[in-house]
mmCIF file of N, CA and C in Angstrom:
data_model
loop_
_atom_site.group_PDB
_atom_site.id
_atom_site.type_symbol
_atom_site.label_atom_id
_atom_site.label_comp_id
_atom_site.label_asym_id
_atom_site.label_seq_id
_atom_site.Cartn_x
_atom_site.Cartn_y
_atom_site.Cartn_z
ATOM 1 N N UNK I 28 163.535 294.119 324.138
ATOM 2 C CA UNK I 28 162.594 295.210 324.314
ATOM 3 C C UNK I 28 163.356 296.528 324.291
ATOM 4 N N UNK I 29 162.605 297.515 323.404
ATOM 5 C CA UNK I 29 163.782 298.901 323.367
ATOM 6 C C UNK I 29 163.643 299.475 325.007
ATOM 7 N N UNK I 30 164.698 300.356 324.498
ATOM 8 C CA UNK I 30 165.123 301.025 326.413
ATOM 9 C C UNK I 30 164.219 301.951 326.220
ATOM 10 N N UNK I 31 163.682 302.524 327.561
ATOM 11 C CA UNK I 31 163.026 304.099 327.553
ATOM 12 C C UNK I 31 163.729 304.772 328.164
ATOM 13 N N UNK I 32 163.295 306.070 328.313
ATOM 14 C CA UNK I 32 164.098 307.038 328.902
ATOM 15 C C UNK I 32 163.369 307.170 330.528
ATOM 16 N N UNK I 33 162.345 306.847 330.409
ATOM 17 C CA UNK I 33 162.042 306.868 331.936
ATOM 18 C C UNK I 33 161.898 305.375 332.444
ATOM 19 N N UNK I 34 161.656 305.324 333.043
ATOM 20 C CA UNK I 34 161.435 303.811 333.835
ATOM 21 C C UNK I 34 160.124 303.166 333.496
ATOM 22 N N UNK I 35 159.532 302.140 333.092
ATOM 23 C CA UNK I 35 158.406 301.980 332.964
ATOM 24 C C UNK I 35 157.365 302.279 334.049
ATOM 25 N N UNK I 36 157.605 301.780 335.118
ATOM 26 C CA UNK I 36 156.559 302.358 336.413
ATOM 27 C C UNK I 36 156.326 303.675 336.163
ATOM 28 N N UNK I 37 157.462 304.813 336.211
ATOM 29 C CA UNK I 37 156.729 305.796 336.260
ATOM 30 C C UNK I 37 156.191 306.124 334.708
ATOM 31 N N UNK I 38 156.138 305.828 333.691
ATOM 32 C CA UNK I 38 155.375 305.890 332.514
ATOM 33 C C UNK I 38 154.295 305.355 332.664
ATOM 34 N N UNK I 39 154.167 304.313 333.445
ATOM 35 C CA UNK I 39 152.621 303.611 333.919
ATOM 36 C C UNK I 39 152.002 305.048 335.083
ATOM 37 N N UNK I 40 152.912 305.498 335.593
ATOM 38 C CA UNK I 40 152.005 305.872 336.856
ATOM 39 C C UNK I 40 151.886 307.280 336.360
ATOM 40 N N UNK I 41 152.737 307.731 334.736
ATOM 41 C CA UNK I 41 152.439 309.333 334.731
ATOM 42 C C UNK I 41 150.684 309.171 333.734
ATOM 43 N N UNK I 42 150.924 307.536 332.626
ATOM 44 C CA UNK I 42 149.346 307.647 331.903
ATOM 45 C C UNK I 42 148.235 307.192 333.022
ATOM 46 N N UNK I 43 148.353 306.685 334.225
ATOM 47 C CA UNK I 43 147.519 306.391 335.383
ATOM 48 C C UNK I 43 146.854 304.755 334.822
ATOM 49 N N UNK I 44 147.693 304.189 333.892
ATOM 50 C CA UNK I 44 147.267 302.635 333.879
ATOM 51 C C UNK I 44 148.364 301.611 334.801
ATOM 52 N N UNK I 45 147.917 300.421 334.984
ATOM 53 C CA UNK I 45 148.706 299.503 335.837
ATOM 54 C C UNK I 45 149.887 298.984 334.905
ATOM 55 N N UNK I 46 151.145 298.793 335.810
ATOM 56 C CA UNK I 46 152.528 298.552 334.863
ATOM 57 C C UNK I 46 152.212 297.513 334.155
ATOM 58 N N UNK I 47 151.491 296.171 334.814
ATOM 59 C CA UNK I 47 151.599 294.936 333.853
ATOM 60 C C UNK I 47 150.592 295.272 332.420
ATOM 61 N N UNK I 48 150.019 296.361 332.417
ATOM 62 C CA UNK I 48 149.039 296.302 331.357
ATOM 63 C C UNK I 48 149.465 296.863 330.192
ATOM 64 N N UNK I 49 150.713 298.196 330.825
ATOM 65 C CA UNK I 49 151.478 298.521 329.529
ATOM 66 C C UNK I 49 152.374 297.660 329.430
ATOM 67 N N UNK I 50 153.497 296.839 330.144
ATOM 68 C CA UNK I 50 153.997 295.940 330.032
ATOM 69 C C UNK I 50 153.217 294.908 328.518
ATOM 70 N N UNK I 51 152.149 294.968 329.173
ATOM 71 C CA UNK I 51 151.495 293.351 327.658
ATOM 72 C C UNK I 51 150.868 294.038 326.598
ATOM 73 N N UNK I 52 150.690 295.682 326.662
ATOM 74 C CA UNK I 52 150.494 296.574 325.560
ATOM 75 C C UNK I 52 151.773 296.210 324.649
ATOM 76 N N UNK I 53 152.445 296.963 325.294
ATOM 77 C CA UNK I 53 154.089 296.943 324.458
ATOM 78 C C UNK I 53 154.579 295.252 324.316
ATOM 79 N N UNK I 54 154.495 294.627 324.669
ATOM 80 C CA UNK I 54 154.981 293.302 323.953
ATOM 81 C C UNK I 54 153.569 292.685 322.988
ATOM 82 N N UNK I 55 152.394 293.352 323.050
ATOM 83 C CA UNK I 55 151.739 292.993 321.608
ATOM 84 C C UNK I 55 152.050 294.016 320.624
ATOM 85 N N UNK I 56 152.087 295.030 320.663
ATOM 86 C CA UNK I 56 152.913 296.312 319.834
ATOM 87 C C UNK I 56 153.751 295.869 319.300
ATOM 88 N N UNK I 57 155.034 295.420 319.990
ATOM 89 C CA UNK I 57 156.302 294.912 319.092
ATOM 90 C C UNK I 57 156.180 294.052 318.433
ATOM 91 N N UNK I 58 154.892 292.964 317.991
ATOM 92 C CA UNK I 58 155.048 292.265 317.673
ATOM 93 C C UNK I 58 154.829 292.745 316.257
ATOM 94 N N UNK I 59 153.159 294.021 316.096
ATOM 95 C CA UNK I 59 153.146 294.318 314.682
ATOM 96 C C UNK I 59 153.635 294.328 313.667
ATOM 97 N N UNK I 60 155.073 295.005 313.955
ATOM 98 C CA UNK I 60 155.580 295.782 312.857
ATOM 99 C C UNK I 60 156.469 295.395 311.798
ATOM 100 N N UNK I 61 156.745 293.599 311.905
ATOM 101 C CA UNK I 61 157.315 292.696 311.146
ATOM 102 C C UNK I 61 158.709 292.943 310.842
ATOM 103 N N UNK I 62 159.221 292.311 310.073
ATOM 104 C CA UNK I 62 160.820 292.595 309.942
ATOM 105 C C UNK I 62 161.301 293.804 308.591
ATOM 106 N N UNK I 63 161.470 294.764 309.315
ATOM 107 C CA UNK I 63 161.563 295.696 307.942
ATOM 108 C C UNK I 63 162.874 295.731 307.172
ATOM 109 N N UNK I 64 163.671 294.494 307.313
ATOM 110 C CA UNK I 64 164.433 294.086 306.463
ATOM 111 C C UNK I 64 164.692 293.647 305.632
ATOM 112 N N UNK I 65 162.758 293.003 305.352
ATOM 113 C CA UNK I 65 162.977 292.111 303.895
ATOM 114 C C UNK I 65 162.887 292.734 303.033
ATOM 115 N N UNK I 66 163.062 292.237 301.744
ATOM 116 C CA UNK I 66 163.455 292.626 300.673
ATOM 117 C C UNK I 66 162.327 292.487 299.666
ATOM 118 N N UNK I 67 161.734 290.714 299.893
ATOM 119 C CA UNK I 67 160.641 290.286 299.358
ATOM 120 C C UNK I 67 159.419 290.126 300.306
ATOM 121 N N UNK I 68 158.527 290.834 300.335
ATOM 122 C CA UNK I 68 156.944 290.865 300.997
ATOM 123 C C UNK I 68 156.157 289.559 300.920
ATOM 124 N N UNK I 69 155.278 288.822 301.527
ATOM 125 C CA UNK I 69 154.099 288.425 300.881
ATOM 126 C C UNK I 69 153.025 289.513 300.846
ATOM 127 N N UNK I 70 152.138 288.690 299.956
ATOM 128 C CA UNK I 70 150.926 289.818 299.405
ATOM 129 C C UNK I 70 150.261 289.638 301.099
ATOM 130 N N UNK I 71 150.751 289.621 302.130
ATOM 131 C CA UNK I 71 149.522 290.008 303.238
ATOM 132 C C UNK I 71 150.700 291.406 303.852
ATOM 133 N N UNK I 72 152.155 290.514 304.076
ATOM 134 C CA UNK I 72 152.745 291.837 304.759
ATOM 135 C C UNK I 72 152.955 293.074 303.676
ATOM 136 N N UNK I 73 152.730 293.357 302.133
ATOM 137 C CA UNK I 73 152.526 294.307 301.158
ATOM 138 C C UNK I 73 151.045 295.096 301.701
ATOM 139 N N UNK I 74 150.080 294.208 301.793
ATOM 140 C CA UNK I 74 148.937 295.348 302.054
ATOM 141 C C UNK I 74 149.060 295.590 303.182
ATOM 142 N N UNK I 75 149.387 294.876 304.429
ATOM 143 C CA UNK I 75 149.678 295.870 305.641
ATOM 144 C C UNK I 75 150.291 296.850 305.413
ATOM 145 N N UNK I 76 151.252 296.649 305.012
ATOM 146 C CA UNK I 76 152.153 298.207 304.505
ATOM 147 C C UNK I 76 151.267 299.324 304.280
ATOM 148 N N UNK I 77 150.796 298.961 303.050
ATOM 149 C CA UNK I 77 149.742 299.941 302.194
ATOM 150 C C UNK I 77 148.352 300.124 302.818
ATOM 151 N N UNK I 78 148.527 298.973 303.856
ATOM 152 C CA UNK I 78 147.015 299.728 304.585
ATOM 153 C C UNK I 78 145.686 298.891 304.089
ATOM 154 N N UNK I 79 145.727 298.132 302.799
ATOM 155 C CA UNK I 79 144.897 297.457 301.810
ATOM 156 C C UNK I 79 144.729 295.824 302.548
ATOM 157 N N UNK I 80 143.302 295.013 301.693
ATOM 158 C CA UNK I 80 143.117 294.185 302.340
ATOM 159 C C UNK I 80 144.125 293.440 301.221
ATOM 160 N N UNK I 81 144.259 291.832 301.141
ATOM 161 C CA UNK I 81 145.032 291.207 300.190
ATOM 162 C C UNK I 81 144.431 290.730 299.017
ATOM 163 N N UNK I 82 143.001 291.008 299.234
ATOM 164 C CA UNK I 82 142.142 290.814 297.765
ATOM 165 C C UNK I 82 142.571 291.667 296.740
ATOM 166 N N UNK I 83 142.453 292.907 297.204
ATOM 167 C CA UNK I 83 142.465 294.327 296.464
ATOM 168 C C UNK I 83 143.993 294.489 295.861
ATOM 169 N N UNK I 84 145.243 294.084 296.913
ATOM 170 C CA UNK I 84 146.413 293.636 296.747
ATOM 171 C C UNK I 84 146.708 292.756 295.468
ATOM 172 N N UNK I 85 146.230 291.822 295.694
ATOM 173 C CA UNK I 85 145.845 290.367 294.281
ATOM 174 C C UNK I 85 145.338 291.179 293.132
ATOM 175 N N UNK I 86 144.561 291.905 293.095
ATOM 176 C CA UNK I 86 144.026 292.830 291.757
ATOM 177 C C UNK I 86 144.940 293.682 291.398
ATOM 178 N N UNK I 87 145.563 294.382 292.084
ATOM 179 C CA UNK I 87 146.776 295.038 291.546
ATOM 180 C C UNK I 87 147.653 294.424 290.653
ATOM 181 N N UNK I 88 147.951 293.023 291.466
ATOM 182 C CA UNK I 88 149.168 292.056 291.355
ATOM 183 C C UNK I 88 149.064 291.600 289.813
ATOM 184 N N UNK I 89 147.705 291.348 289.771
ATOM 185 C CA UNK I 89 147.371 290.833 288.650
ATOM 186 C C UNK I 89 147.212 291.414 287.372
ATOM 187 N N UNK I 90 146.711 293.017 288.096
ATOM 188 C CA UNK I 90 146.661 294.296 286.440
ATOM 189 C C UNK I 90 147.805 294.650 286.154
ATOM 190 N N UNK I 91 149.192 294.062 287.058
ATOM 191 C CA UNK I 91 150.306 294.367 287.012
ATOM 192 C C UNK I 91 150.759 295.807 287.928
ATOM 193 N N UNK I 92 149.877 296.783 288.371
ATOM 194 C CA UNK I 92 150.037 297.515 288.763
ATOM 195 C C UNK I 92 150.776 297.537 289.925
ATOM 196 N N UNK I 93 151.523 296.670 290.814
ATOM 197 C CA UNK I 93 152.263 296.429 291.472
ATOM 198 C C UNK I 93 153.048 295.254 291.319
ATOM 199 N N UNK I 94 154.583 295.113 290.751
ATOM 200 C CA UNK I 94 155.410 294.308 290.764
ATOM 201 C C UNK I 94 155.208 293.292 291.412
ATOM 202 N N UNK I 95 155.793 292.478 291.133
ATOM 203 C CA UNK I 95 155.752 290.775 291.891
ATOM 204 C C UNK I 95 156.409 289.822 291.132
ATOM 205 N N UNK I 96 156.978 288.741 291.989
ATOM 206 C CA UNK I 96 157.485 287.705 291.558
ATOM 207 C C UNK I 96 157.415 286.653 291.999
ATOM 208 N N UNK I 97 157.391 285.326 291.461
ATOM 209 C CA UNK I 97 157.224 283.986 291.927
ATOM 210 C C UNK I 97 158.557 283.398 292.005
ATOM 211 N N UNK I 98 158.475 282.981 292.980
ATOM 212 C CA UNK I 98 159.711 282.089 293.608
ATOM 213 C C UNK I 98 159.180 280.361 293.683
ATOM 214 N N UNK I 99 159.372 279.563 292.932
ATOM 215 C CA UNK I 99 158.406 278.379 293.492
ATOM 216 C C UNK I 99 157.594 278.726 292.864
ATOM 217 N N UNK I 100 156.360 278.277 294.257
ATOM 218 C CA UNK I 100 155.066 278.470 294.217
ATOM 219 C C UNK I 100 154.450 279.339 295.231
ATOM 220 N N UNK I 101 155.813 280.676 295.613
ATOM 221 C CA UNK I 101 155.579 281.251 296.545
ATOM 222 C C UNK I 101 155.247 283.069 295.502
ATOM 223 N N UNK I 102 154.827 283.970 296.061
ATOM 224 C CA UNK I 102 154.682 285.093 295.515
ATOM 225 C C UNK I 102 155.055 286.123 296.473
ATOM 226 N N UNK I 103 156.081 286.696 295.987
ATOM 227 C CA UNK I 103 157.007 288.011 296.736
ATOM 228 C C UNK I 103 156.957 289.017 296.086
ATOM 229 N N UNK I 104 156.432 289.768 296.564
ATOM 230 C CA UNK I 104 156.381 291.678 296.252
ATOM 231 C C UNK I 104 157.647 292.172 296.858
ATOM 232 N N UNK I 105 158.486 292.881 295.875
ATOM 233 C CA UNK I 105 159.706 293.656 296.110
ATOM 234 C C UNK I 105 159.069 294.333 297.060
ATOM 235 N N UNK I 106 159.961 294.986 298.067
ATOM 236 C CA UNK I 106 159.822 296.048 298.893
ATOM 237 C C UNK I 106 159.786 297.181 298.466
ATOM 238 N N UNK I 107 160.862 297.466 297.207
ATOM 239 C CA UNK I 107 160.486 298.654 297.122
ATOM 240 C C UNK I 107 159.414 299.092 295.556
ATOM 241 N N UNK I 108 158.848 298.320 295.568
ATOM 242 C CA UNK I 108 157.414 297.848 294.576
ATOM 243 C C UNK I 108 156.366 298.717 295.231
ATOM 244 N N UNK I 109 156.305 298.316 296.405
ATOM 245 C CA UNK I 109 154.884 298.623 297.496
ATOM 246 C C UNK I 109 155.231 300.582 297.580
ATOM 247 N N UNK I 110 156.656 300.878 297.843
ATOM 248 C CA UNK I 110 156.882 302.709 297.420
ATOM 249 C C UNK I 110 156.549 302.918 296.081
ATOM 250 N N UNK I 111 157.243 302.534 295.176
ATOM 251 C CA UNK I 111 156.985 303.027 293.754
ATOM 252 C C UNK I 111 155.249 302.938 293.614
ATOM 253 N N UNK I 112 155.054 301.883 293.876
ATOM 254 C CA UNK I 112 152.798 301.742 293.836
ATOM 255 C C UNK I 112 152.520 303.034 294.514
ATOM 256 N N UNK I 113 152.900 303.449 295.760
ATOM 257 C CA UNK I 113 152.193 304.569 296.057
ATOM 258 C C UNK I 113 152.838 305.885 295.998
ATOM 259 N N UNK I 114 153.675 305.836 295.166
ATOM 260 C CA UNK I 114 153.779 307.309 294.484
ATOM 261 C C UNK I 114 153.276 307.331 293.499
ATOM 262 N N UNK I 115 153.571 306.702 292.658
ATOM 263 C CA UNK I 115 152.827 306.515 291.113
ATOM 264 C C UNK I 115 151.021 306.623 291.465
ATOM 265 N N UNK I 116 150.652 305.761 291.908
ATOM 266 C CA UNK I 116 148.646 306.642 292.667
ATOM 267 C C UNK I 116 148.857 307.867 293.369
ATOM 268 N N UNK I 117 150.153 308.194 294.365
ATOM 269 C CA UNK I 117 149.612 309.411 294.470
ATOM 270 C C UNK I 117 150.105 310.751 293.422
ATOM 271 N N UNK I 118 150.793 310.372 292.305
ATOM 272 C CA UNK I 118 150.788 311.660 290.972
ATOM 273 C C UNK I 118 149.708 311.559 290.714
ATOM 274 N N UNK I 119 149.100 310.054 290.174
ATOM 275 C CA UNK I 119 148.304 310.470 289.437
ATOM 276 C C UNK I 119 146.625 310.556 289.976
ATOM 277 N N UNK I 120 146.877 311.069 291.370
ATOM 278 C CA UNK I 120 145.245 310.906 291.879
ATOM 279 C C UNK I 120 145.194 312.706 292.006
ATOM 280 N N UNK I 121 144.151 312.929 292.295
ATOM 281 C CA UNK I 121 144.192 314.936 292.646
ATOM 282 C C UNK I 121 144.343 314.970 294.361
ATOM 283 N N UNK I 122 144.457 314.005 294.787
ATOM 284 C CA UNK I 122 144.469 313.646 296.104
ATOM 285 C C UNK I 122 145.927 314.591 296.458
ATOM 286 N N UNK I 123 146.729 314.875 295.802
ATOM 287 C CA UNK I 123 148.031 315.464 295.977
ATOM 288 C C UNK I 123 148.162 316.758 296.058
ATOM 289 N N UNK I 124 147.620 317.047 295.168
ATOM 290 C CA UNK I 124 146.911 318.449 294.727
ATOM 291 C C UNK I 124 146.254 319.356 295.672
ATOM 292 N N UNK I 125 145.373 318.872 296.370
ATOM 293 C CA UNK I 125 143.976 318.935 297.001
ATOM 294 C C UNK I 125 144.722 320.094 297.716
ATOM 295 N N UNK I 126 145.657 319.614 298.880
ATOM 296 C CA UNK I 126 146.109 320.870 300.044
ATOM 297 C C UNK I 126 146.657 322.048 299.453
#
């Protein structure tokens, strides 16, 4: 579990919730955020990334619009596939533009 700078009690007692509740906040929290070391994704931890469900993910996969590779009978999205996908939509959307 990472260190804090204050003590957990008083981080419980400065948001006014009970320690064991941020206690089991923060150990379901840590669990989210998966290992950001891999290299190769599956198509579920790729659309978490991106925010997308894994259907919409699969349609990409398939128009080619996001890299992928089969290992087996397994399917791994490069890691850095899932960056290049969302720069490349955001040039070419006006979404960039907009501000």
């Amino acid at each position: 579990m990472p260190q804090h700078s204050l003590p957990l009690a008083q981080i419980a007692q400065l948001l006014d919730v009970p320690e064991d509740t941020l206690r089991a906040l923060i150990a379901e929290r840590s669990g989210d955020q998966g290992d950001t070391t891999l290299v190769g994704l599956t198509v579920t931890e790729a659309a978490r990334r991106i925010g997308i469900g894994r259907t919409k993910l699969y349609e990409y996969v398939s128009s080619g619009e996001i890299a992928s590779v089969k290992i087996g009978s397994l399917r791994r999205i490069p890691a850095e596939a899932v960056n290049e996908f969302l720069i490349r939509r955001l040039s070419a959307s006006d979404f960039g533009a907009a501000a």
